[in-house]
Amino acid sequence: MEKKKEIKFEQPSEILVFMNRYFLVIIAVIIIGLLGVGYFFLLSPKIDNIKELEKETTDIEERRLLNENLLDKIKELENKYDDIIADRENQLSELMKIIPDDPQVAELFIMTERLAKQRGFELQSINISEGADGEVAASVEEAEAAMDEEGVQMQAHSLKSTVIHISLSYEADPDAETEEGKEAETPYQVFKNYLVDLENNLRLMDIQSVSFGSLDPDAEALTFGFDIITYYK
């Protein structure tokens, strides 16, 4: 009687058993690994690049806003500058309007004497002569150059001048009453107030020189002399 053949099955290796048992876990680990590698080598550089672009975009926006603010300030300064120029031109125009067209010698004589009497002075002499036009023109040209540097368009005006030499005498009135609590004005203070009166009443003038006689308060009369320059077109 023949012997039956025995069929023997080879036992699977431990590796196959392990892989079969943990197949899903192994697949999950492989997928996670691939995702990790893909993130670090592919996604991470792109994310960093996106962050850099966002930072650059933010910097550009900040610079844009800063430039807009600077432009607004520049426009504001330009408007202020234009206002200043317009104001200077208006002031110059008004100044030229108040300058007389002629010397007005008679008016100068009357005004000078009237103001002197109001302050208690006696007009001793008054000499009126034409001034040096060259000096006036030079000073005007200098003023024009200075104004032009500031952007003001100024017409060339060659002003003429009149030199007035005035001699006054002053004798204090011992009987003159002063307000209670106030000291009597000294001759110098009275003379100073007279010059202020001239400046307030004459259209445009410069005090060229001032001379004094004796300022001794015991003197019978004190003398003052001065030269003023008035201007006309």
mmCIF file with all atom_site columns, C-alpha atoms in Angstrom:
data_model
loop_
_atom_site.group_PDB
_atom_site.id
_atom_site.type_symbol
_atom_site.label_atom_id
_atom_site.label_alt_id
_atom_site.label_comp_id
_atom_site.label_asym_id
_atom_site.label_entity_id
_atom_site.label_seq_id
_atom_site.pdbx_PDB_ins_code
_atom_site.Cartn_x
_atom_site.Cartn_y
_atom_site.Cartn_z
_atom_site.occupancy
_atom_site.B_iso_or_equiv
_atom_site.pdbx_formal_charge
_atom_site.auth_seq_id
_atom_site.auth_comp_id
_atom_site.auth_asym_id
_atom_site.auth_atom_id
_atom_site.pdbx_PDB_model_num
ATOM 1   C CA . MET A 1 1   ? 0.000  0.000   0.000   1.00 0.00 ? 1   MET A CA 1
ATOM 2   C CA . GLU A 1 2   ? 1.454  3.265   -1.119  1.00 0.00 ? 2   GLU A CA 1
ATOM 3   C CA . LYS A 1 3   ? 2.190  5.923   1.388   1.00 0.00 ? 3   LYS A CA 1
ATOM 4   C CA . LYS A 1 4   ? 0.209  9.130   1.091   1.00 0.00 ? 4   LYS A CA 1
ATOM 5   C CA . LYS A 1 5   ? 2.257  12.147  0.179   1.00 0.00 ? 5   LYS A CA 1
ATOM 6   C CA . GLU A 1 6   ? 2.273  14.757  2.856   1.00 0.00 ? 6   GLU A CA 1
ATOM 7   C CA . ILE A 1 7   ? 1.848  18.343  1.705   1.00 0.00 ? 7   ILE A CA 1
ATOM 8   C CA . LYS A 1 8   ? 3.914  20.703  3.709   1.00 0.00 ? 8   LYS A CA 1
ATOM 9   C CA . PHE A 1 9   ? 3.263  24.499  3.682   1.00 0.00 ? 9   PHE A CA 1
ATOM 10  C CA . GLU A 1 10  ? 6.120  26.810  4.300   1.00 0.00 ? 10  GLU A CA 1
ATOM 11  C CA . GLN A 1 11  ? 5.564  29.122  7.184   1.00 0.00 ? 11  GLN A CA 1
ATOM 12  C CA . PRO A 1 12  ? 5.568  32.845  6.152   1.00 0.00 ? 12  PRO A CA 1
ATOM 13  C CA . SER A 1 13  ? 8.517  34.826  7.275   1.00 0.00 ? 13  SER A CA 1
ATOM 14  C CA . GLU A 1 14  ? 8.276  37.015  10.297  1.00 0.00 ? 14  GLU A CA 1
ATOM 15  C CA . ILE A 1 15  ? 8.620  40.112  8.100   1.00 0.00 ? 15  ILE A CA 1
ATOM 16  C CA . LEU A 1 16  ? 5.603  39.190  6.043   1.00 0.00 ? 16  LEU A CA 1
ATOM 17  C CA . VAL A 1 17  ? 3.668  38.413  9.175   1.00 0.00 ? 17  VAL A CA 1
ATOM 18  C CA . PHE A 1 18  ? 4.662  41.769  10.655  1.00 0.00 ? 18  PHE A CA 1
ATOM 19  C CA . MET A 1 19  ? 3.780  43.659  7.468   1.00 0.00 ? 19  MET A CA 1
ATOM 20  C CA . ASN A 1 20  ? 0.497  41.878  7.148   1.00 0.00 ? 20  ASN A CA 1
ATOM 21  C CA . ARG A 1 21  ? -0.361 42.598  10.739  1.00 0.00 ? 21  ARG A CA 1
ATOM 22  C CA . TYR A 1 22  ? 0.669  46.309  10.683  1.00 0.00 ? 22  TYR A CA 1
ATOM 23  C CA . PHE A 1 23  ? -0.016 47.072  7.026   1.00 0.00 ? 23  PHE A CA 1
ATOM 24  C CA . LEU A 1 24  ? -2.275 50.047  7.677   1.00 0.00 ? 24  LEU A CA 1
ATOM 25  C CA . VAL A 1 25  ? 0.087  51.464  10.241  1.00 0.00 ? 25  VAL A CA 1
ATOM 26  C CA . ILE A 1 26  ? 3.009  51.158  7.861   1.00 0.00 ? 26  ILE A CA 1
ATOM 27  C CA . ILE A 1 27  ? 1.057  52.821  5.053   1.00 0.00 ? 27  ILE A CA 1
ATOM 28  C CA . ALA A 1 28  ? 0.067  55.649  7.404   1.00 0.00 ? 28  ALA A CA 1
ATOM 29  C CA . VAL A 1 29  ? 3.695  56.135  8.474   1.00 0.00 ? 29  VAL A CA 1
ATOM 30  C CA . ILE A 1 30  ? 4.828  56.210  4.838   1.00 0.00 ? 30  ILE A CA 1
ATOM 31  C CA . ILE A 1 31  ? 2.154  58.751  3.907   1.00 0.00 ? 31  ILE A CA 1
ATOM 32  C CA . ILE A 1 32  ? 2.998  60.951  6.906   1.00 0.00 ? 32  ILE A CA 1
ATOM 33  C CA . GLY A 1 33  ? 6.681  60.696  6.031   1.00 0.00 ? 33  GLY A CA 1
ATOM 34  C CA . LEU A 1 34  ? 6.026  61.686  2.432   1.00 0.00 ? 34  LEU A CA 1
ATOM 35  C CA . LEU A 1 35  ? 3.900  64.585  3.591   1.00 0.00 ? 35  LEU A CA 1
ATOM 36  C CA . GLY A 1 36  ? 6.620  65.698  6.014   1.00 0.00 ? 36  GLY A CA 1
ATOM 37  C CA . VAL A 1 37  ? 9.305  65.484  3.346   1.00 0.00 ? 37  VAL A CA 1
ATOM 38  C CA . GLY A 1 38  ? 7.067  67.294  0.886   1.00 0.00 ? 38  GLY A CA 1
ATOM 39  C CA . TYR A 1 39  ? 6.359  70.040  3.423   1.00 0.00 ? 39  TYR A CA 1
ATOM 40  C CA . PHE A 1 40  ? 9.996  70.673  4.321   1.00 0.00 ? 40  PHE A CA 1
ATOM 41  C CA . PHE A 1 41  ? 11.344 70.465  0.776   1.00 0.00 ? 41  PHE A CA 1
ATOM 42  C CA . LEU A 1 42  ? 8.443  71.843  -1.237  1.00 0.00 ? 42  LEU A CA 1
ATOM 43  C CA . LEU A 1 43  ? 5.881  73.704  0.847   1.00 0.00 ? 43  LEU A CA 1
ATOM 44  C CA . SER A 1 44  ? 8.139  75.280  3.468   1.00 0.00 ? 44  SER A CA 1
ATOM 45  C CA . PRO A 1 45  ? 10.270 77.274  0.963   1.00 0.00 ? 45  PRO A CA 1
ATOM 46  C CA . LYS A 1 46  ? 7.119  78.473  -0.765  1.00 0.00 ? 46  LYS A CA 1
ATOM 47  C CA . ILE A 1 47  ? 5.559  79.485  2.544   1.00 0.00 ? 47  ILE A CA 1
ATOM 48  C CA . ASP A 1 48  ? 8.731  81.372  3.491   1.00 0.00 ? 48  ASP A CA 1
ATOM 49  C CA . ASN A 1 49  ? 8.691  83.038  0.087   1.00 0.00 ? 49  ASN A CA 1
ATOM 50  C CA . ILE A 1 50  ? 5.058  84.060  0.586   1.00 0.00 ? 50  ILE A CA 1
ATOM 51  C CA . LYS A 1 51  ? 5.910  85.520  4.003   1.00 0.00 ? 51  LYS A CA 1
ATOM 52  C CA . GLU A 1 52  ? 8.769  87.523  2.477   1.00 0.00 ? 52  GLU A CA 1
ATOM 53  C CA . LEU A 1 53  ? 6.454  88.809  -0.234  1.00 0.00 ? 53  LEU A CA 1
ATOM 54  C CA . GLU A 1 54  ? 3.898  89.811  2.398   1.00 0.00 ? 54  GLU A CA 1
ATOM 55  C CA . LYS A 1 55  ? 6.607  91.662  4.350   1.00 0.00 ? 55  LYS A CA 1
ATOM 56  C CA . GLU A 1 56  ? 7.814  93.427  1.206   1.00 0.00 ? 56  GLU A CA 1
ATOM 57  C CA . THR A 1 57  ? 4.228  94.323  0.337   1.00 0.00 ? 57  THR A CA 1
ATOM 58  C CA . THR A 1 58  ? 3.745  95.776  3.824   1.00 0.00 ? 58  THR A CA 1
ATOM 59  C CA . ASP A 1 59  ? 6.980  97.780  3.521   1.00 0.00 ? 59  ASP A CA 1
ATOM 60  C CA . ILE A 1 60  ? 5.943  99.075  0.100   1.00 0.00 ? 60  ILE A CA 1
ATOM 61  C CA . GLU A 1 61  ? 2.540  100.113 1.460   1.00 0.00 ? 61  GLU A CA 1
ATOM 62  C CA . GLU A 1 62  ? 4.169  101.905 4.392   1.00 0.00 ? 62  GLU A CA 1
ATOM 63  C CA . ARG A 1 63  ? 6.532  103.735 2.026   1.00 0.00 ? 63  ARG A CA 1
ATOM 64  C CA . ARG A 1 64  ? 3.586  104.649 -0.193  1.00 0.00 ? 64  ARG A CA 1
ATOM 65  C CA . LEU A 1 65  ? 1.692  106.102 2.765   1.00 0.00 ? 65  LEU A CA 1
ATOM 66  C CA . LEU A 1 66  ? 4.824  107.946 3.891   1.00 0.00 ? 66  LEU A CA 1
ATOM 67  C CA . ASN A 1 67  ? 5.329  109.395 0.415   1.00 0.00 ? 67  ASN A CA 1
ATOM 68  C CA . GLU A 1 68  ? 1.697  110.484 0.291   1.00 0.00 ? 68  GLU A CA 1
ATOM 69  C CA . ASN A 1 69  ? 2.100  112.244 3.646   1.00 0.00 ? 69  ASN A CA 1
ATOM 70  C CA . LEU A 1 70  ? 5.259  113.942 2.410   1.00 0.00 ? 70  LEU A CA 1
ATOM 71  C CA . LEU A 1 71  ? 3.482  115.075 -0.760  1.00 0.00 ? 71  LEU A CA 1
ATOM 72  C CA . ASP A 1 72  ? 0.626  116.479 1.316   1.00 0.00 ? 72  ASP A CA 1
ATOM 73  C CA . LYS A 1 73  ? 3.095  118.401 3.488   1.00 0.00 ? 73  LYS A CA 1
ATOM 74  C CA . ILE A 1 74  ? 4.927  119.695 0.412   1.00 0.00 ? 74  ILE A CA 1
ATOM 75  C CA . LYS A 1 75  ? 1.635  120.891 -1.090  1.00 0.00 ? 75  LYS A CA 1
ATOM 76  C CA . GLU A 1 76  ? 0.744  122.547 2.208   1.00 0.00 ? 76  GLU A CA 1
ATOM 77  C CA . LEU A 1 77  ? 4.114  124.318 2.287   1.00 0.00 ? 77  LEU A CA 1
ATOM 78  C CA . GLU A 1 78  ? 3.686  125.390 -1.343  1.00 0.00 ? 78  GLU A CA 1
ATOM 79  C CA . ASN A 1 79  ? 0.284  126.871 -0.528  1.00 0.00 ? 79  ASN A CA 1
ATOM 80  C CA . LYS A 1 80  ? 1.716  128.728 2.472   1.00 0.00 ? 80  LYS A CA 1
ATOM 81  C CA . TYR A 1 81  ? 4.599  129.981 0.334   1.00 0.00 ? 81  TYR A CA 1
ATOM 82  C CA . ASP A 1 82  ? 2.183  131.204 -2.341  1.00 0.00 ? 82  ASP A CA 1
ATOM 83  C CA . ASP A 1 83  ? 0.152  132.978 0.341   1.00 0.00 ? 83  ASP A CA 1
ATOM 84  C CA . ILE A 1 84  ? 3.292  134.656 1.696   1.00 0.00 ? 84  ILE A CA 1
ATOM 85  C CA . ILE A 1 85  ? 4.319  135.777 -1.792  1.00 0.00 ? 85  ILE A CA 1
ATOM 86  C CA . ALA A 1 86  ? 0.847  137.139 -2.495  1.00 0.00 ? 86  ALA A CA 1
ATOM 87  C CA . ASP A 1 87  ? 0.859  138.944 0.859   1.00 0.00 ? 87  ASP A CA 1
ATOM 88  C CA . ARG A 1 88  ? 4.289  140.466 0.153   1.00 0.00 ? 88  ARG A CA 1
ATOM 89  C CA . GLU A 1 89  ? 3.138  141.640 -3.262  1.00 0.00 ? 89  GLU A CA 1
ATOM 90  C CA . ASN A 1 90  ? 0.032  143.202 -1.727  1.00 0.00 ? 90  ASN A CA 1
ATOM 91  C CA . GLN A 1 91  ? 2.128  144.939 0.936   1.00 0.00 ? 91  GLN A CA 1
ATOM 92  C CA . LEU A 1 92  ? 4.488  146.249 -1.721  1.00 0.00 ? 92  LEU A CA 1
ATOM 93  C CA . SER A 1 93  ? 1.583  147.474 -3.814  1.00 0.00 ? 93  SER A CA 1
ATOM 94  C CA . GLU A 1 94  ? 0.064  149.254 -0.806  1.00 0.00 ? 94  GLU A CA 1
ATOM 95  C CA . LEU A 1 95  ? 3.449  150.777 0.049   1.00 0.00 ? 95  LEU A CA 1
ATOM 96  C CA . MET A 1 96  ? 3.845  152.172 -3.453  1.00 0.00 ? 96  MET A CA 1
ATOM 97  C CA . LYS A 1 97  ? 0.362  153.674 -3.232  1.00 0.00 ? 97  LYS A CA 1
ATOM 98  C CA . ILE A 1 98  ? 1.191  155.765 -0.168  1.00 0.00 ? 98  ILE A CA 1
ATOM 99  C CA . ILE A 1 99  ? 4.377  157.197 -1.689  1.00 0.00 ? 99  ILE A CA 1
ATOM 100 C CA . PRO A 1 100 ? 3.543  160.634 -3.137  1.00 0.00 ? 100 PRO A CA 1
ATOM 101 C CA . ASP A 1 101 ? 4.130  161.483 -6.778  1.00 0.00 ? 101 ASP A CA 1
ATOM 102 C CA . ASP A 1 102 ? 5.922  164.787 -6.007  1.00 0.00 ? 102 ASP A CA 1
ATOM 103 C CA . PRO A 1 103 ? 8.044  166.247 -3.168  1.00 0.00 ? 103 PRO A CA 1
ATOM 104 C CA . GLN A 1 104 ? 5.084  168.124 -1.602  1.00 0.00 ? 104 GLN A CA 1
ATOM 105 C CA . VAL A 1 105 ? 7.407  170.773 -0.183  1.00 0.00 ? 105 VAL A CA 1
ATOM 106 C CA . ALA A 1 106 ? 4.631  173.072 1.056   1.00 0.00 ? 106 ALA A CA 1
ATOM 107 C CA . GLU A 1 107 ? 2.874  170.226 2.857   1.00 0.00 ? 107 GLU A CA 1
ATOM 108 C CA . LEU A 1 108 ? 6.151  169.128 4.463   1.00 0.00 ? 108 LEU A CA 1
ATOM 109 C CA . PHE A 1 109 ? 6.861  172.648 5.730   1.00 0.00 ? 109 PHE A CA 1
ATOM 110 C CA . ILE A 1 110 ? 3.360  173.099 7.177   1.00 0.00 ? 110 ILE A CA 1
ATOM 111 C CA . MET A 1 111 ? 3.296  169.652 8.792   1.00 0.00 ? 111 MET A CA 1
ATOM 112 C CA . THR A 1 112 ? 6.755  170.052 10.326  1.00 0.00 ? 112 THR A CA 1
ATOM 113 C CA . GLU A 1 113 ? 5.967  173.454 11.838  1.00 0.00 ? 113 GLU A CA 1
ATOM 114 C CA . ARG A 1 114 ? 2.534  172.433 13.132  1.00 0.00 ? 114 ARG A CA 1
ATOM 115 C CA . LEU A 1 115 ? 3.884  169.332 14.885  1.00 0.00 ? 115 LEU A CA 1
ATOM 116 C CA . ALA A 1 116 ? 6.740  171.369 16.367  1.00 0.00 ? 116 ALA A CA 1
ATOM 117 C CA . LYS A 1 117 ? 4.343  173.894 17.905  1.00 0.00 ? 117 LYS A CA 1
ATOM 118 C CA . GLN A 1 118 ? 2.215  171.121 19.364  1.00 0.00 ? 118 GLN A CA 1
ATOM 119 C CA . ARG A 1 119 ? 5.259  169.894 21.290  1.00 0.00 ? 119 ARG A CA 1
ATOM 120 C CA . GLY A 1 120 ? 6.329  173.357 22.429  1.00 0.00 ? 120 GLY A CA 1
ATOM 121 C CA . PHE A 1 121 ? 9.168  173.806 19.925  1.00 0.00 ? 121 PHE A CA 1
ATOM 122 C CA . GLU A 1 122 ? 9.897  176.918 17.953  1.00 0.00 ? 122 GLU A CA 1
ATOM 123 C CA . LEU A 1 123 ? 10.943 176.309 14.370  1.00 0.00 ? 123 LEU A CA 1
ATOM 124 C CA . GLN A 1 124 ? 14.198 178.202 13.835  1.00 0.00 ? 124 GLN A CA 1
ATOM 125 C CA . SER A 1 125 ? 14.893 177.129 10.270  1.00 0.00 ? 125 SER A CA 1
ATOM 126 C CA . ILE A 1 126 ? 13.971 174.526 7.720   1.00 0.00 ? 126 ILE A CA 1
ATOM 127 C CA . ASN A 1 127 ? 15.920 173.771 4.558   1.00 0.00 ? 127 ASN A CA 1
ATOM 128 C CA . ILE A 1 128 ? 14.550 171.442 1.911   1.00 0.00 ? 128 ILE A CA 1
ATOM 129 C CA . SER A 1 129 ? 16.762 170.071 -0.861  1.00 0.00 ? 129 SER A CA 1
ATOM 130 C CA . GLU A 1 130 ? 16.757 167.240 -3.366  1.00 0.00 ? 130 GLU A CA 1
ATOM 131 C CA . GLY A 1 131 ? 18.379 164.062 -2.148  1.00 0.00 ? 131 GLY A CA 1
ATOM 132 C CA . ALA A 1 132 ? 20.975 161.896 -3.873  1.00 0.00 ? 132 ALA A CA 1
ATOM 133 C CA . ASP A 1 133 ? 18.863 159.820 -6.261  1.00 0.00 ? 133 ASP A CA 1
ATOM 134 C CA . GLY A 1 134 ? 21.733 157.442 -6.887  1.00 0.00 ? 134 GLY A CA 1
ATOM 135 C CA . GLU A 1 135 ? 21.757 156.278 -3.272  1.00 0.00 ? 135 GLU A CA 1
ATOM 136 C CA . VAL A 1 136 ? 18.001 155.867 -3.266  1.00 0.00 ? 136 VAL A CA 1
ATOM 137 C CA . ALA A 1 137 ? 18.051 153.917 -6.518  1.00 0.00 ? 137 ALA A CA 1
ATOM 138 C CA . ALA A 1 138 ? 20.836 151.695 -5.182  1.00 0.00 ? 138 ALA A CA 1
ATOM 139 C CA . SER A 1 139 ? 18.907 150.935 -2.004  1.00 0.00 ? 139 SER A CA 1
ATOM 140 C CA . VAL A 1 140 ? 15.801 150.186 -4.045  1.00 0.00 ? 140 VAL A CA 1
ATOM 141 C CA . GLU A 1 141 ? 17.751 147.847 -6.318  1.00 0.00 ? 141 GLU A CA 1
ATOM 142 C CA . GLU A 1 142 ? 19.072 146.005 -3.263  1.00 0.00 ? 142 GLU A CA 1
ATOM 143 C CA . ALA A 1 143 ? 15.539 145.693 -1.923  1.00 0.00 ? 143 ALA A CA 1
ATOM 144 C CA . GLU A 1 144 ? 14.345 144.433 -5.308  1.00 0.00 ? 144 GLU A CA 1
ATOM 145 C CA . ALA A 1 145 ? 17.115 141.832 -5.448  1.00 0.00 ? 145 ALA A CA 1
ATOM 146 C CA . ALA A 1 146 ? 16.239 140.614 -1.956  1.00 0.00 ? 146 ALA A CA 1
ATOM 147 C CA . MET A 1 147 ? 12.573 140.420 -2.825  1.00 0.00 ? 147 MET A CA 1
ATOM 148 C CA . ASP A 1 148 ? 13.281 138.597 -6.100  1.00 0.00 ? 148 ASP A CA 1
ATOM 149 C CA . GLU A 1 149 ? 15.201 135.933 -4.200  1.00 0.00 ? 149 GLU A CA 1
ATOM 150 C CA . GLU A 1 150 ? 11.969 135.207 -2.356  1.00 0.00 ? 150 GLU A CA 1
ATOM 151 C CA . GLY A 1 151 ? 10.069 134.894 -5.611  1.00 0.00 ? 151 GLY A CA 1
ATOM 152 C CA . VAL A 1 152 ? 8.345  138.272 -5.470  1.00 0.00 ? 152 VAL A CA 1
ATOM 153 C CA . GLN A 1 153 ? 8.058  139.978 -8.829  1.00 0.00 ? 153 GLN A CA 1
ATOM 154 C CA . MET A 1 154 ? 8.713  143.640 -8.111  1.00 0.00 ? 154 MET A CA 1
ATOM 155 C CA . GLN A 1 155 ? 8.610  146.422 -10.634 1.00 0.00 ? 155 GLN A CA 1
ATOM 156 C CA . ALA A 1 156 ? 11.652 148.646 -10.807 1.00 0.00 ? 156 ALA A CA 1
ATOM 157 C CA . HIS A 1 157 ? 10.807 151.870 -8.994  1.00 0.00 ? 157 HIS A CA 1
ATOM 158 C CA . SER A 1 158 ? 13.446 154.568 -8.928  1.00 0.00 ? 158 SER A CA 1
ATOM 159 C CA . LEU A 1 159 ? 12.363 156.554 -5.885  1.00 0.00 ? 159 LEU A CA 1
ATOM 160 C CA . LYS A 1 160 ? 13.436 160.144 -5.510  1.00 0.00 ? 160 LYS A CA 1
ATOM 161 C CA . SER A 1 161 ? 14.168 161.754 -2.181  1.00 0.00 ? 161 SER A CA 1
ATOM 162 C CA . THR A 1 162 ? 13.953 165.078 -0.416  1.00 0.00 ? 162 THR A CA 1
ATOM 163 C CA . VAL A 1 163 ? 16.336 166.023 2.399   1.00 0.00 ? 163 VAL A CA 1
ATOM 164 C CA . ILE A 1 164 ? 14.880 168.257 5.097   1.00 0.00 ? 164 ILE A CA 1
ATOM 165 C CA . HIS A 1 165 ? 17.171 169.956 7.616   1.00 0.00 ? 165 HIS A CA 1
ATOM 166 C CA . ILE A 1 166 ? 15.224 171.253 10.599  1.00 0.00 ? 166 ILE A CA 1
ATOM 167 C CA . SER A 1 167 ? 16.485 173.421 13.437  1.00 0.00 ? 167 SER A CA 1
ATOM 168 C CA . LEU A 1 168 ? 14.342 173.773 16.566  1.00 0.00 ? 168 LEU A CA 1
ATOM 169 C CA . SER A 1 169 ? 14.576 175.549 19.869  1.00 0.00 ? 169 SER A CA 1
ATOM 170 C CA . TYR A 1 170 ? 12.819 174.481 23.021  1.00 0.00 ? 170 TYR A CA 1
ATOM 171 C CA . GLU A 1 171 ? 12.143 176.477 26.136  1.00 0.00 ? 171 GLU A CA 1
ATOM 172 C CA . ALA A 1 172 ? 10.409 174.686 28.962  1.00 0.00 ? 172 ALA A CA 1
ATOM 173 C CA . ASP A 1 173 ? 7.426  176.459 30.449  1.00 0.00 ? 173 ASP A CA 1
ATOM 174 C CA . PRO A 1 174 ? 7.942  176.628 34.222  1.00 0.00 ? 174 PRO A CA 1
ATOM 175 C CA . ASP A 1 175 ? 4.245  177.306 34.732  1.00 0.00 ? 175 ASP A CA 1
ATOM 176 C CA . ALA A 1 176 ? 3.156  174.268 32.723  1.00 0.00 ? 176 ALA A CA 1
ATOM 177 C CA . GLU A 1 177 ? 1.081  171.849 34.765  1.00 0.00 ? 177 GLU A CA 1
ATOM 178 C CA . THR A 1 178 ? 1.666  168.125 34.678  1.00 0.00 ? 178 THR A CA 1
ATOM 179 C CA . GLU A 1 179 ? -0.753 165.371 35.474  1.00 0.00 ? 179 GLU A CA 1
ATOM 180 C CA . GLU A 1 180 ? -0.764 164.251 39.073  1.00 0.00 ? 180 GLU A CA 1
ATOM 181 C CA . GLY A 1 181 ? 1.641  161.393 39.671  1.00 0.00 ? 181 GLY A CA 1
ATOM 182 C CA . LYS A 1 182 ? 3.612  162.063 36.469  1.00 0.00 ? 182 LYS A CA 1
ATOM 183 C CA . GLU A 1 183 ? 6.989  163.709 36.205  1.00 0.00 ? 183 GLU A CA 1
ATOM 184 C CA . ALA A 1 184 ? 7.560  166.553 33.784  1.00 0.00 ? 184 ALA A CA 1
ATOM 185 C CA . GLU A 1 185 ? 9.055  165.449 30.481  1.00 0.00 ? 185 GLU A CA 1
ATOM 186 C CA . THR A 1 186 ? 12.678 166.291 29.861  1.00 0.00 ? 186 THR A CA 1
ATOM 187 C CA . PRO A 1 187 ? 13.578 168.217 26.678  1.00 0.00 ? 187 PRO A CA 1
ATOM 188 C CA . TYR A 1 188 ? 15.050 165.029 25.262  1.00 0.00 ? 188 TYR A CA 1
ATOM 189 C CA . GLN A 1 189 ? 11.777 163.138 25.827  1.00 0.00 ? 189 GLN A CA 1
ATOM 190 C CA . VAL A 1 190 ? 9.804  165.963 24.210  1.00 0.00 ? 190 VAL A CA 1
ATOM 191 C CA . PHE A 1 191 ? 12.129 165.914 21.193  1.00 0.00 ? 191 PHE A CA 1
ATOM 192 C CA . LYS A 1 192 ? 11.851 162.143 20.935  1.00 0.00 ? 192 LYS A CA 1
ATOM 193 C CA . ASN A 1 193 ? 8.050  162.398 20.935  1.00 0.00 ? 193 ASN A CA 1
ATOM 194 C CA . TYR A 1 194 ? 8.269  165.037 18.211  1.00 0.00 ? 194 TYR A CA 1
ATOM 195 C CA . LEU A 1 195 ? 10.237 162.647 16.016  1.00 0.00 ? 195 LEU A CA 1
ATOM 196 C CA . VAL A 1 196 ? 7.574  159.996 16.637  1.00 0.00 ? 196 VAL A CA 1
ATOM 197 C CA . ASP A 1 197 ? 4.943  162.512 15.523  1.00 0.00 ? 197 ASP A CA 1
ATOM 198 C CA . LEU A 1 198 ? 6.870  163.089 12.306  1.00 0.00 ? 198 LEU A CA 1
ATOM 199 C CA . GLU A 1 199 ? 7.136  159.357 11.626  1.00 0.00 ? 199 GLU A CA 1
ATOM 200 C CA . ASN A 1 200 ? 3.401  158.921 12.181  1.00 0.00 ? 200 ASN A CA 1
ATOM 201 C CA . ASN A 1 201 ? 2.400  161.826 9.952   1.00 0.00 ? 201 ASN A CA 1
ATOM 202 C CA . LEU A 1 202 ? 4.899  161.731 7.112   1.00 0.00 ? 202 LEU A CA 1
ATOM 203 C CA . ARG A 1 203 ? 4.240  158.984 4.590   1.00 0.00 ? 203 ARG A CA 1
ATOM 204 C CA . LEU A 1 204 ? 7.754  157.586 4.288   1.00 0.00 ? 204 LEU A CA 1
ATOM 205 C CA . MET A 1 205 ? 10.824 159.002 5.990   1.00 0.00 ? 205 MET A CA 1
ATOM 206 C CA . ASP A 1 206 ? 14.229 158.159 7.401   1.00 0.00 ? 206 ASP A CA 1
ATOM 207 C CA . ILE A 1 207 ? 16.020 160.109 10.107  1.00 0.00 ? 207 ILE A CA 1
ATOM 208 C CA . GLN A 1 208 ? 19.491 160.692 8.701   1.00 0.00 ? 208 GLN A CA 1
ATOM 209 C CA . SER A 1 209 ? 21.192 162.582 11.542  1.00 0.00 ? 209 SER A CA 1
ATOM 210 C CA . VAL A 1 210 ? 20.419 164.308 14.833  1.00 0.00 ? 210 VAL A CA 1
ATOM 211 C CA . SER A 1 211 ? 22.395 167.007 16.626  1.00 0.00 ? 211 SER A CA 1
ATOM 212 C CA . PHE A 1 212 ? 21.895 168.707 19.976  1.00 0.00 ? 212 PHE A CA 1
ATOM 213 C CA . GLY A 1 213 ? 22.910 172.017 21.418  1.00 0.00 ? 213 GLY A CA 1
ATOM 214 C CA . SER A 1 214 ? 23.426 172.340 25.133  1.00 0.00 ? 214 SER A CA 1
ATOM 215 C CA . LEU A 1 215 ? 21.176 170.046 27.140  1.00 0.00 ? 215 LEU A CA 1
ATOM 216 C CA . ASP A 1 216 ? 21.798 172.014 30.305  1.00 0.00 ? 216 ASP A CA 1
ATOM 217 C CA . PRO A 1 217 ? 18.386 172.319 31.953  1.00 0.00 ? 217 PRO A CA 1
ATOM 218 C CA . ASP A 1 218 ? 19.394 175.768 33.269  1.00 0.00 ? 218 ASP A CA 1
ATOM 219 C CA . ALA A 1 219 ? 19.884 177.096 29.749  1.00 0.00 ? 219 ALA A CA 1
ATOM 220 C CA . GLU A 1 220 ? 17.245 179.527 28.567  1.00 0.00 ? 220 GLU A CA 1
ATOM 221 C CA . ALA A 1 221 ? 16.576 177.626 25.340  1.00 0.00 ? 221 ALA A CA 1
ATOM 222 C CA . LEU A 1 222 ? 17.729 174.268 24.062  1.00 0.00 ? 222 LEU A CA 1
ATOM 223 C CA . THR A 1 223 ? 18.429 173.692 20.378  1.00 0.00 ? 223 THR A CA 1
ATOM 224 C CA . PHE A 1 224 ? 17.938 170.571 18.305  1.00 0.00 ? 224 PHE A CA 1
ATOM 225 C CA . GLY A 1 225 ? 18.854 169.938 14.705  1.00 0.00 ? 225 GLY A CA 1
ATOM 226 C CA . PHE A 1 226 ? 18.183 166.943 12.513  1.00 0.00 ? 226 PHE A CA 1
ATOM 227 C CA . ASP A 1 227 ? 18.015 165.806 8.902   1.00 0.00 ? 227 ASP A CA 1
ATOM 228 C CA . ILE A 1 228 ? 15.243 163.611 7.585   1.00 0.00 ? 228 ILE A CA 1
ATOM 229 C CA . ILE A 1 229 ? 14.776 162.068 4.149   1.00 0.00 ? 229 ILE A CA 1
ATOM 230 C CA . THR A 1 230 ? 11.349 161.719 2.584   1.00 0.00 ? 230 THR A CA 1
ATOM 231 C CA . TYR A 1 231 ? 10.634 159.819 -0.620  1.00 0.00 ? 231 TYR A CA 1
ATOM 232 C CA . TYR A 1 232 ? 8.439  160.320 -3.648  1.00 0.00 ? 232 TYR A CA 1
ATOM 233 C CA . LYS A 1 233 ? 8.030  158.728 -7.070  1.00 0.00 ? 233 LYS A CA 1
#
